[in-house]
Amino acid sequence: MEYGVVVAGSGPVGLTLACELRLAGVRVLVVDRLAEPAGHDRAGVLHTRTVECLDIRGLLDRFEEGADTVSGLPFAGIFSKGLDHGTLDTGHPYSLLVPQSRTEELLAVRAAELGVPIRRGHEVVALRQDPDGVSVGVRTADGDEEVRARYLVGCDGGRSTVRRLAGISFPGFTASVSAMIGYVTLPEKDVPRRWQRTRTGVVVLAFPPEGGTGRVVVIEYGREHPSPQDPVTLEELRAGVRRVYGRELGLTEPVSWMSRFSDATRQAERYRSGRVLLAGDAAHIHFPIGGQGLNTGVHDAMNLGWKLAAEINGWAPEGLLDSYHEERHRAGERVLLYTRAQLALMNPDEHHVTALRAVFEELLGLQDTNRLLTAALNGVDVRYGGAAEESGTPDGGGDPEPRHPLDGLFAPDLVLEGEHGRSRLAELLHTGRGVLLDLTEGGTPAKAARPWEHRIDVVRARCPEAAPAGALLVRPDGHVAWAADDGTERGLREALARWFGSQDGR
């Protein structure tokens, strides 16, 4: 049996991608070397852009059930003036506190609903590309087998086997900070301060006020970093707390797991090598501050899913699949920049960094600065290449058309009124198809888009409030590919051809 795509890794990124592909009708197989879900909660927050992505697929209600929301987050451990979600232009000005294990559970349920097979205990050990596809060698408890697919996507973590087998380099910075995390028990009645910076590092404690089961993180600057594969012992975790915190905490046997991590920061030189692509930690790793790793990976998957499906389904215009690397590599670079900056600001160096941190506290009090940093950490500052990035005029000369303010941004969730009643733009994207939304009286943009109705939904509606544009072409991942303020269709056909192929169906 040949699949359209084999996805290596059944974490949040791999499952999101599998759901996107299956929604577009692609035969997809997910393989994972682990026999059971890891159950680790390395991440515990879904940021604003991820919340918006869940909303446009009709999944947000599932994730909101039982989850707390936060409208502010610290930046680099600065709590006095944190990031303010209220500065963001979004219908979801908050982050959701959802443990990673819960996120994986909900995405696995969705994958099962869509008919995605997930084979656990299946480890990718080899791959061979040819002009028609890729043969994936998989090792199981019953022996080795070969799976045939059109494409292979590595969502298999920072030590990605797929990346190594594809020969994709992973340049960046080696570790300079040593850190440990453990889910343990703290029997003390009065839990100490949650975030404590000392002369050698930082201790983060997340326990109930009365003590009990929780999480402890120890971050040490200037200490030799052991191998990530070396197991962490309870005594080592206690000793780390003692060194940094300056006192003993009565930590008892781990409840679930303990692990170590570092500030090693790397990004794949390219996200695509022929028929092999990378997403999530396989494409970029960084210090896990601010919860950006999981979220950035989900955004990778949302960007890649519809483009890869278009390629497999035979209608992708030239360059569409390559735009995945172009758009997401830039976004990944920005994430790595901000995580490195936060870790530098967390440094306990009293001579220079303490002063720098004090300046940043003042800057966070300025609305424009706060908005910029909040948008960056929530992934809402990403602007992809839109129709107006085409160089020059249609004849190849002259200056490029100025971009509409919405072009390339995530589409605003407009409230709409139409012949079928009241709805939201996010609801129109539940099917995973692109949308041409025409809010004009004459309907000229809708008429121009009719030849593409086999690939996008053409919707005419009214907006009861002032709309930011008269018409919008929205990609399946929620980003605006074209926008106009009036009833013009100028540039629309070019945008449709660029993102959705020729109008004749080929």
Short mmCIF file of C-alpha atoms in Angstrom, two decimals:
data_model
loop_
_atom_site.label_atom_id
_atom_site.label_comp_id
_atom_site.label_asym_id
_atom_site.label_seq_id
_atom_site.Cartn_x
_atom_site.Cartn_y
_atom_site.Cartn_z
CA MET A 1 0.00 0.00 0.00
CA GLU A 2 1.35 3.43 -0.89
CA TYR A 3 0.56 6.45 1.25
CA GLY A 4 0.54 10.06 0.26
CA VAL A 5 2.59 10.98 3.33
CA VAL A 6 4.33 9.14 6.13
CA VAL A 7 4.66 11.33 9.23
CA ALA A 8 7.40 10.33 11.67
CA GLY A 9 6.39 11.36 15.19
CA SER A 10 3.03 11.39 16.95
CA GLY A 11 3.55 14.45 19.11
CA PRO A 12 1.44 17.61 18.73
CA VAL A 13 3.21 18.62 15.51
CA GLY A 14 2.96 15.24 13.79
CA LEU A 15 -0.68 14.79 14.79
CA THR A 16 -1.63 18.31 13.67
CA LEU A 17 0.00 17.71 10.31
CA ALA A 18 -1.66 14.32 9.91
CA CYS A 19 -5.08 15.84 10.61
CA GLU A 20 -4.48 18.64 8.10
CA LEU A 21 -3.44 16.18 5.41
CA ARG A 22 -6.34 13.82 6.02
CA LEU A 23 -8.80 16.72 6.04
CA ALA A 24 -7.58 17.43 2.50
CA GLY A 25 -8.14 13.82 1.44
CA VAL A 26 -4.54 12.58 1.62
CA ARG A 27 -3.75 9.00 2.69
CA VAL A 28 -1.43 9.50 5.65
CA LEU A 29 0.35 7.17 8.07
CA VAL A 30 1.84 8.23 11.40
CA VAL A 31 4.68 6.16 12.86
CA ASP A 32 6.30 6.62 16.27
CA ARG A 33 9.16 4.72 17.85
CA LEU A 34 7.49 4.79 21.30
CA ALA A 35 5.11 1.96 22.12
CA GLU A 36 2.95 4.32 24.21
CA PRO A 37 2.53 8.10 24.43
CA ALA A 38 5.33 9.58 26.53
CA GLY A 39 2.88 11.41 28.78
CA HIS A 40 5.46 14.13 29.44
CA ASP A 41 4.30 17.69 29.94
CA ARG A 42 7.35 19.56 28.69
CA ALA A 43 4.95 22.21 27.42
CA GLY A 44 1.78 23.43 29.04
CA VAL A 45 0.55 26.50 27.19
CA LEU A 46 -1.19 27.07 23.86
CA HIS A 47 -0.59 30.62 22.72
CA THR A 48 -2.94 32.97 20.91
CA ARG A 49 -2.02 31.97 17.36
CA THR A 50 -2.43 28.28 18.23
CA VAL A 51 -5.81 29.06 19.79
CA GLU A 52 -6.79 30.78 16.54
CA CYS A 53 -5.63 27.75 14.54
CA LEU A 54 -7.77 25.45 16.68
CA ASP A 55 -10.69 27.80 16.18
CA ILE A 56 -10.50 27.74 12.38
CA ARG A 57 -10.64 23.94 12.50
CA GLY A 58 -13.57 23.79 14.92
CA LEU A 59 -11.51 22.20 17.71
CA LEU A 60 -11.20 25.04 20.19
CA ASP A 61 -14.12 23.96 22.40
CA ARG A 62 -12.40 20.63 23.09
CA PHE A 63 -9.21 22.32 24.27
CA GLU A 64 -10.97 24.99 26.31
CA GLU A 65 -12.91 22.42 28.34
CA GLY A 66 -11.35 22.32 31.79
CA ALA A 67 -8.46 24.58 30.77
CA ASP A 68 -7.53 27.85 32.43
CA THR A 69 -6.82 30.98 30.43
CA VAL A 70 -4.15 33.60 31.08
CA SER A 71 -4.16 37.11 29.67
CA GLY A 72 -0.60 37.92 30.67
CA LEU A 73 2.73 36.12 30.72
CA PRO A 74 6.20 37.00 32.06
CA PHE A 75 8.97 37.92 29.65
CA ALA A 76 12.37 36.49 30.61
CA GLY A 77 11.13 35.96 34.15
CA ILE A 78 10.06 39.60 34.54
CA PHE A 79 6.78 39.36 36.45
CA SER A 80 6.34 42.95 37.62
CA LYS A 81 5.33 44.10 34.12
CA GLY A 82 4.45 41.08 32.07
CA LEU A 83 3.20 40.65 28.53
CA ASP A 84 -0.37 41.83 28.03
CA HIS A 85 -2.56 39.81 25.63
CA GLY A 86 -5.02 42.71 25.68
CA THR A 87 -2.68 44.63 23.38
CA LEU A 88 -3.20 42.08 20.59
CA ASP A 89 -5.67 42.59 17.75
CA THR A 90 -7.40 39.25 18.05
CA GLY A 91 -10.68 37.69 19.07
CA HIS A 92 -8.72 35.43 21.44
CA PRO A 93 -6.59 37.72 23.66
CA TYR A 94 -5.35 34.93 25.93
CA SER A 95 -3.29 31.76 26.13
CA LEU A 96 -4.71 28.38 27.18
CA LEU A 97 -3.04 26.35 29.90
CA VAL A 98 -3.22 22.83 28.49
CA PRO A 99 -0.64 20.15 29.43
CA GLN A 100 1.16 18.68 26.44
CA SER A 101 -0.13 15.20 27.26
CA ARG A 102 -3.70 16.53 27.05
CA THR A 103 -2.96 18.28 23.75
CA GLU A 104 -1.63 15.03 22.30
CA GLU A 105 -4.63 13.11 23.59
CA LEU A 106 -7.12 15.50 21.97
CA LEU A 107 -5.24 15.57 18.67
CA ALA A 108 -5.05 11.77 18.64
CA VAL A 109 -8.82 11.63 19.07
CA ARG A 110 -9.24 14.01 16.16
CA ALA A 111 -6.85 11.94 14.03
CA ALA A 112 -8.87 8.82 14.80
CA GLU A 113 -12.08 10.60 13.78
CA LEU A 114 -10.49 11.42 10.44
CA GLY A 115 -9.28 7.85 9.97
CA VAL A 116 -5.55 8.44 10.43
CA PRO A 117 -3.69 5.22 11.37
CA ILE A 118 -1.04 5.66 14.09
CA ARG A 119 1.49 2.84 14.40
CA ARG A 120 3.40 2.92 17.67
CA GLY A 121 6.58 1.00 18.24
CA HIS A 122 7.54 1.77 14.64
CA GLU A 123 10.91 3.51 14.29
CA VAL A 124 12.18 5.06 11.05
CA VAL A 125 15.66 3.64 10.38
CA ALA A 126 16.19 4.24 6.66
CA LEU A 127 14.91 6.21 3.71
CA ARG A 128 15.51 6.17 -0.01
CA GLN A 129 14.22 8.83 -2.38
CA ASP A 130 13.48 8.45 -6.08
CA PRO A 131 11.63 10.62 -8.63
CA ASP A 132 8.25 9.11 -7.72
CA GLY A 133 8.41 8.93 -3.93
CA VAL A 134 10.29 7.76 -0.88
CA SER A 135 10.77 4.30 0.59
CA VAL A 136 10.82 4.43 4.38
CA GLY A 137 12.52 1.68 6.34
CA VAL A 138 10.67 1.03 9.60
CA ARG A 139 11.81 -1.15 12.49
CA THR A 140 9.19 -2.87 14.62
CA ALA A 141 9.16 -5.53 17.31
CA ASP A 142 8.35 -8.06 14.59
CA GLY A 143 11.22 -7.02 12.32
CA ASP A 144 11.95 -4.46 9.63
CA GLU A 145 9.53 -3.42 6.91
CA GLU A 146 9.41 -0.86 4.13
CA VAL A 147 6.63 1.66 3.65
CA ARG A 148 6.14 3.49 0.39
CA ALA A 149 4.90 7.10 0.25
CA ARG A 150 4.98 10.15 -1.96
CA TYR A 151 6.54 12.21 0.85
CA LEU A 152 8.04 11.74 4.31
CA VAL A 153 7.82 14.42 7.01
CA GLY A 154 10.05 14.31 10.08
CA CYS A 155 8.21 15.50 13.17
CA ASP A 156 10.48 13.34 15.31
CA GLY A 157 12.06 15.87 17.64
CA GLY A 158 15.34 17.66 18.11
CA ARG A 159 17.43 14.52 17.56
CA SER A 160 15.47 13.75 14.40
CA THR A 161 16.39 10.54 12.64
CA VAL A 162 14.62 11.75 9.50
CA ARG A 163 16.72 14.92 9.41
CA ARG A 164 19.93 12.90 9.77
CA LEU A 165 18.96 10.34 7.12
CA ALA A 166 18.00 13.14 4.71
CA GLY A 167 21.41 14.75 5.17
CA ILE A 168 20.00 18.10 6.27
CA SER A 169 22.52 20.11 8.31
CA PHE A 170 21.49 21.54 11.68
CA PRO A 171 23.73 24.55 12.39
CA GLY A 172 23.50 26.74 15.44
CA PHE A 173 24.84 27.27 18.96
CA THR A 174 25.96 24.57 21.38
CA ALA A 175 24.75 24.41 24.97
CA SER A 176 26.03 26.92 27.52
CA VAL A 177 23.34 26.49 30.17
CA SER A 178 22.51 23.31 32.09
CA ALA A 179 18.93 22.69 33.16
CA MET A 180 16.84 19.92 34.72
CA ILE A 181 13.12 19.36 35.12
CA GLY A 182 11.35 16.91 37.37
CA TYR A 183 7.77 16.06 38.29
CA VAL A 184 8.15 15.28 41.98
CA THR A 185 6.50 15.59 45.37
CA LEU A 186 7.13 18.47 47.76
CA PRO A 187 5.59 17.69 51.15
CA GLU A 188 6.26 21.13 52.65
CA LYS A 189 3.24 23.06 53.86
CA ASP A 190 4.41 26.47 52.64
CA VAL A 191 5.72 26.29 49.09
CA PRO A 192 8.56 28.76 48.51
CA ARG A 193 8.47 31.54 45.94
CA ARG A 194 7.60 30.16 42.50
CA TRP A 195 10.44 31.89 40.61
CA GLN A 196 13.74 32.50 42.33
CA ARG A 197 16.81 34.02 40.66
CA THR A 198 20.10 33.68 42.53
CA ARG A 199 23.76 34.28 41.74
CA THR A 200 24.15 30.99 39.88
CA GLY A 201 20.85 30.43 38.16
CA VAL A 202 17.08 30.16 38.44
CA VAL A 203 14.74 27.78 40.26
CA VAL A 204 11.12 27.51 39.12
CA LEU A 205 8.63 25.77 41.41
CA ALA A 206 5.10 24.89 40.31
CA PHE A 207 3.33 23.19 43.23
CA PRO A 208 -0.05 23.61 44.92
CA PRO A 209 0.10 26.16 47.79
CA GLU A 210 -0.19 23.36 50.34
CA GLY A 211 2.50 21.25 48.70
CA GLY A 212 2.12 17.95 46.89
CA THR A 213 2.72 16.92 43.29
CA GLY A 214 4.29 19.48 41.03
CA ARG A 215 7.18 20.52 38.84
CA VAL A 216 10.62 21.87 39.65
CA VAL A 217 13.02 23.36 37.11
CA VAL A 218 16.66 24.16 37.83
CA ILE A 219 18.60 26.39 35.41
CA GLU A 220 22.34 26.87 35.99
CA TYR A 221 24.57 29.29 34.11
CA GLY A 222 28.22 28.49 33.53
CA ARG A 223 27.92 24.85 34.57
CA GLU A 224 29.09 21.98 32.36
CA HIS A 225 26.19 20.54 30.43
CA PRO A 226 25.87 16.73 30.63
CA SER A 227 24.65 14.70 27.69
CA PRO A 228 20.87 15.05 27.17
CA GLN A 229 20.65 11.26 27.15
CA ASP A 230 22.07 10.95 30.68
CA PRO A 231 19.21 10.17 33.09
CA VAL A 232 18.49 12.62 35.90
CA THR A 233 18.40 11.19 39.41
CA LEU A 234 16.39 12.57 42.28
CA GLU A 235 19.59 13.26 44.21
CA GLU A 236 21.00 15.21 41.25
CA LEU A 237 17.82 17.29 41.12
CA ARG A 238 17.99 17.91 44.87
CA ALA A 239 21.65 18.93 44.57
CA GLY A 240 20.84 21.34 41.76
CA VAL A 241 18.11 22.98 43.85
CA ARG A 242 20.54 23.19 46.76
CA ARG A 243 23.24 24.86 44.65
CA VAL A 244 20.96 27.44 43.07
CA TYR A 245 18.28 27.97 45.70
CA GLY A 246 20.67 27.85 48.63
CA ARG A 247 18.58 25.51 50.77
CA GLU A 248 17.29 21.96 50.82
CA LEU A 249 13.81 21.16 49.64
CA GLY A 250 12.24 17.92 50.75
CA LEU A 251 11.67 16.53 47.28
CA THR A 252 10.59 12.90 47.28
CA GLU A 253 10.42 10.20 44.63
CA PRO A 254 9.49 11.41 41.13
CA VAL A 255 5.84 11.05 40.25
CA SER A 256 6.35 10.57 36.50
CA TRP A 257 9.62 11.63 34.94
CA MET A 258 12.74 13.74 35.15
CA SER A 259 14.85 15.05 32.31
CA ARG A 260 17.57 17.51 31.39
CA PHE A 261 17.71 20.16 28.69
CA SER A 262 19.87 23.06 27.60
CA ASP A 263 20.00 26.23 25.56
CA ALA A 264 21.38 24.49 22.46
CA THR A 265 19.89 26.53 19.62
CA ARG A 266 19.81 25.12 16.11
CA GLN A 267 17.79 25.42 12.93
CA ALA A 268 17.71 23.12 9.94
CA GLU A 269 19.50 24.68 6.98
CA ARG A 270 16.49 23.80 4.87
CA TYR A 271 13.07 22.45 5.76
CA ARG A 272 12.81 20.44 2.55
CA SER A 273 15.15 18.04 0.79
CA GLY A 274 13.37 16.60 -2.22
CA ARG A 275 10.51 14.46 -0.90
CA VAL A 276 11.54 14.78 2.74
CA LEU A 277 10.39 17.69 4.89
CA LEU A 278 10.85 18.71 8.53
CA ALA A 279 8.55 20.36 11.06
CA GLY A 280 8.61 21.19 14.75
CA ASP A 281 11.69 20.39 16.84
CA ALA A 282 13.12 18.40 13.94
CA ALA A 283 13.48 21.76 12.17
CA HIS A 284 14.41 24.01 15.11
CA ILE A 285 15.40 23.67 18.77
CA HIS A 286 15.89 26.33 21.43
CA PHE A 287 15.72 26.88 25.17
CA PRO A 288 12.14 26.06 26.22
CA ILE A 289 11.11 29.40 27.65
CA GLY A 290 7.77 31.00 26.96
CA GLY A 291 6.24 27.78 25.61
CA GLN A 292 7.15 28.67 22.04
CA GLY A 293 8.47 25.28 20.88
CA LEU A 294 5.21 23.32 20.70
CA ASN A 295 3.30 26.31 19.36
CA THR A 296 5.83 27.07 16.64
CA GLY A 297 5.71 23.43 15.55
CA VAL A 298 1.93 23.49 15.28
CA HIS A 299 2.21 26.60 13.10
CA ASP A 300 4.71 24.74 10.91
CA ALA A 301 2.17 21.95 10.48
CA MET A 302 -0.66 24.33 9.62
CA ASN A 303 1.50 26.00 6.96
CA LEU A 304 2.77 22.74 5.47
CA GLY A 305 -0.39 20.63 5.55
CA TRP A 306 -2.47 22.28 2.84
CA LYS A 307 0.54 22.88 0.58
CA LEU A 308 1.69 19.28 0.73
CA ALA A 309 -1.87 18.10 0.16
CA ALA A 310 -2.12 20.35 -2.90
CA GLU A 311 1.08 18.82 -4.28
CA ILE A 312 -0.17 15.27 -3.76
CA ASN A 313 -3.64 16.05 -5.10
CA GLY A 314 -2.06 17.38 -8.26
CA TRP A 315 -3.07 21.04 -8.31
CA ALA A 316 -0.24 22.84 -6.50
CA PRO A 317 1.12 25.77 -8.52
CA GLU A 318 4.86 25.92 -9.09
CA GLY A 319 6.75 26.90 -5.97
CA LEU A 320 3.88 26.36 -3.52
CA LEU A 321 5.56 23.56 -1.57
CA ASP A 322 8.87 25.42 -1.50
CA SER A 323 7.11 28.39 0.08
CA TYR A 324 6.83 26.27 3.24
CA HIS A 325 10.57 26.63 3.85
CA GLU A 326 10.57 30.28 2.81
CA GLU A 327 7.79 31.25 5.19
CA ARG A 328 8.45 29.02 8.18
CA HIS A 329 12.26 29.27 8.19
CA ARG A 330 11.91 33.04 8.65
CA ALA A 331 9.38 32.53 11.42
CA GLY A 332 11.65 29.98 13.11
CA GLU A 333 14.60 32.38 13.02
CA ARG A 334 12.53 34.93 14.91
CA VAL A 335 11.54 32.40 17.57
CA LEU A 336 15.18 31.45 18.10
CA LEU A 337 16.10 35.13 18.39
CA TYR A 338 13.51 35.79 21.08
CA THR A 339 14.28 32.69 23.13
CA ARG A 340 18.00 33.51 23.12
CA ALA A 341 17.21 37.07 24.16
CA GLN A 342 15.05 35.91 27.06
CA LEU A 343 17.67 33.50 28.34
CA ALA A 344 20.28 36.27 28.20
CA LEU A 345 18.00 38.54 30.24
CA MET A 346 17.48 35.78 32.82
CA ASN A 347 21.22 35.54 33.46
CA PRO A 348 21.87 36.24 37.15
CA ASP A 349 24.98 38.33 36.37
CA GLU A 350 24.61 41.29 38.73
CA HIS A 351 27.14 43.56 37.02
CA HIS A 352 25.50 44.01 33.61
CA VAL A 353 22.39 41.88 33.14
CA THR A 354 20.60 43.11 36.27
CA ALA A 355 20.77 46.64 34.88
CA LEU A 356 19.61 45.46 31.46
CA ARG A 357 16.68 43.64 33.05
CA ALA A 358 15.67 46.82 34.89
CA VAL A 359 15.63 48.71 31.59
CA PHE A 360 13.45 46.00 30.04
CA GLU A 361 10.99 46.30 32.93
CA GLU A 362 10.55 49.95 31.99
CA LEU A 363 10.20 49.12 28.32
CA LEU A 364 7.50 46.53 29.07
CA GLY A 365 5.49 49.34 30.59
CA LEU A 366 5.26 51.03 27.17
CA GLN A 367 2.24 49.81 25.22
CA ASP A 368 3.96 49.66 21.83
CA THR A 369 6.89 47.67 23.21
CA ASN A 370 4.60 45.39 25.16
CA ARG A 371 2.48 44.77 22.08
CA LEU A 372 5.55 43.95 19.96
CA LEU A 373 6.92 41.42 22.46
CA THR A 374 3.50 39.92 23.24
CA ALA A 375 2.80 39.45 19.53
CA ALA A 376 6.20 37.81 18.98
CA LEU A 377 5.83 35.30 21.81
CA ASN A 378 2.28 34.45 20.78
CA GLY A 379 3.18 33.99 17.13
CA VAL A 380 0.77 36.66 15.93
CA ASP A 381 3.43 38.92 14.42
CA VAL A 382 4.07 36.49 11.54
CA ARG A 383 3.33 37.95 8.12
CA TYR A 384 3.70 35.62 5.17
CA GLY A 385 4.38 36.57 1.57
CA GLY A 386 1.16 37.74 0.01
CA ALA A 387 0.09 38.51 -3.53
CA ALA A 388 1.70 41.95 -3.50
CA GLU A 389 5.15 40.47 -3.00
CA GLU A 390 5.16 39.60 -6.69
CA SER A 391 7.89 41.79 -8.12
CA GLY A 392 6.94 44.65 -10.39
CA THR A 393 3.96 45.20 -12.60
CA PRO A 394 2.29 42.44 -14.66
CA ASP A 395 4.73 43.11 -17.51
CA GLY A 396 7.70 42.54 -15.19
CA GLY A 397 8.74 46.16 -14.73
CA GLY A 398 8.01 49.05 -12.45
CA ASP A 399 7.46 49.13 -8.72
CA PRO A 400 5.55 46.38 -6.91
CA GLU A 401 1.98 47.03 -5.86
CA PRO A 402 1.74 48.28 -2.28
CA ARG A 403 0.56 45.60 0.11
CA HIS A 404 -2.86 45.79 1.68
CA PRO A 405 -2.52 46.10 5.47
CA LEU A 406 -4.04 42.62 5.87
CA ASP A 407 -2.01 40.91 3.15
CA GLY A 408 0.00 38.01 4.64
CA LEU A 409 -1.44 38.38 8.13
CA PHE A 410 -3.79 35.97 9.89
CA ALA A 411 -7.33 36.85 8.85
CA PRO A 412 -9.45 38.71 11.41
CA ASP A 413 -12.36 36.64 12.69
CA LEU A 414 -15.14 38.76 11.21
CA VAL A 415 -18.76 38.35 12.23
CA LEU A 416 -20.77 37.76 9.07
CA GLU A 417 -24.41 37.87 8.04
CA GLY A 418 -25.57 36.01 4.96
CA GLU A 419 -28.39 33.98 3.50
CA HIS A 420 -27.72 31.20 6.02
CA GLY A 421 -27.75 33.47 9.04
CA ARG A 422 -25.01 34.74 11.30
CA SER A 423 -21.56 33.13 11.30
CA ARG A 424 -17.85 33.88 11.73
CA LEU A 425 -15.03 33.77 9.23
CA ALA A 426 -13.29 31.14 11.40
CA GLU A 427 -16.26 28.82 10.86
CA LEU A 428 -15.89 29.07 7.09
CA LEU A 429 -12.40 27.56 7.43
CA HIS A 430 -13.44 24.43 9.33
CA THR A 431 -13.26 22.33 6.14
CA GLY A 432 -9.62 23.20 5.53
CA ARG A 433 -10.35 24.87 2.16
CA GLY A 434 -9.42 28.39 1.14
CA VAL A 435 -12.11 31.07 1.21
CA LEU A 436 -12.85 34.08 -0.97
CA LEU A 437 -14.98 36.31 1.22
CA ASP A 438 -16.77 39.07 -0.72
CA LEU A 439 -18.35 41.80 1.41
CA THR A 440 -18.99 44.20 -1.48
CA GLU A 441 -22.40 45.10 -2.87
CA GLY A 442 -21.55 44.40 -6.49
CA GLY A 443 -19.91 41.03 -5.88
CA THR A 444 -17.16 41.59 -8.46
CA PRO A 445 -14.46 39.68 -6.49
CA ALA A 446 -16.81 36.71 -6.07
CA LYS A 447 -17.51 36.61 -9.80
CA ALA A 448 -13.79 36.70 -10.58
CA ALA A 449 -13.16 33.78 -8.21
CA ARG A 450 -15.90 31.48 -9.59
CA PRO A 451 -13.51 29.49 -11.82
CA TRP A 452 -11.62 28.40 -8.68
CA GLU A 453 -14.68 27.08 -6.81
CA HIS A 454 -13.40 23.52 -7.14
CA ARG A 455 -10.60 24.49 -4.72
CA ILE A 456 -11.93 27.34 -2.60
CA ASP A 457 -15.25 28.38 -1.12
CA VAL A 458 -16.62 31.61 -2.57
CA VAL A 459 -18.80 33.34 0.00
CA ARG A 460 -20.77 36.57 -0.26
CA ALA A 461 -21.87 38.08 3.03
CA ARG A 462 -22.32 41.28 4.99
CA CYS A 463 -20.33 42.45 7.98
CA PRO A 464 -22.52 44.23 10.57
CA GLU A 465 -19.50 46.13 11.87
CA ALA A 466 -16.91 48.09 9.93
CA ALA A 467 -14.88 45.56 7.95
CA PRO A 468 -11.12 46.00 7.48
CA ALA A 469 -11.48 45.13 3.79
CA GLY A 470 -14.14 44.78 1.12
CA ALA A 471 -12.95 41.34 0.06
CA LEU A 472 -10.45 38.77 1.37
CA LEU A 473 -8.81 35.69 -0.12
CA VAL A 474 -7.89 33.49 2.85
CA ARG A 475 -5.56 30.50 2.60
CA PRO A 476 -6.51 27.25 4.35
CA ASP A 477 -4.06 28.07 7.17
CA GLY A 478 -5.97 31.27 7.94
CA HIS A 479 -3.56 33.76 6.38
CA VAL A 480 -4.71 36.44 3.95
CA ALA A 481 -3.43 35.89 0.40
CA TRP A 482 -5.14 38.95 -1.09
CA ALA A 483 -7.33 41.81 0.12
CA ALA A 484 -9.01 44.87 -1.35
CA ASP A 485 -10.87 47.76 0.25
CA ASP A 486 -13.44 48.18 -2.50
CA GLY A 487 -15.12 46.14 -5.20
CA THR A 488 -12.05 45.81 -7.37
CA GLU A 489 -10.70 42.46 -8.47
CA ARG A 490 -7.26 43.84 -9.27
CA GLY A 491 -4.59 41.32 -8.36
CA LEU A 492 -7.13 38.70 -7.29
CA ARG A 493 -6.72 36.36 -10.25
CA GLU A 494 -2.95 36.51 -9.86
CA ALA A 495 -3.26 35.67 -6.16
CA LEU A 496 -5.63 32.80 -6.90
CA ALA A 497 -3.24 31.38 -9.48
CA ARG A 498 -0.27 31.81 -7.17
CA TRP A 499 -1.80 29.98 -4.23
CA PHE A 500 -4.48 27.76 -5.79
CA GLY A 501 -3.22 26.98 -9.28
CA SER A 502 -4.78 27.50 -12.69
CA GLN A 503 -8.50 28.02 -13.04
CA ASP A 504 -8.97 25.15 -15.50
CA GLY A 505 -8.55 22.52 -12.78
CA ARG A 506 -5.07 21.29 -13.73
#
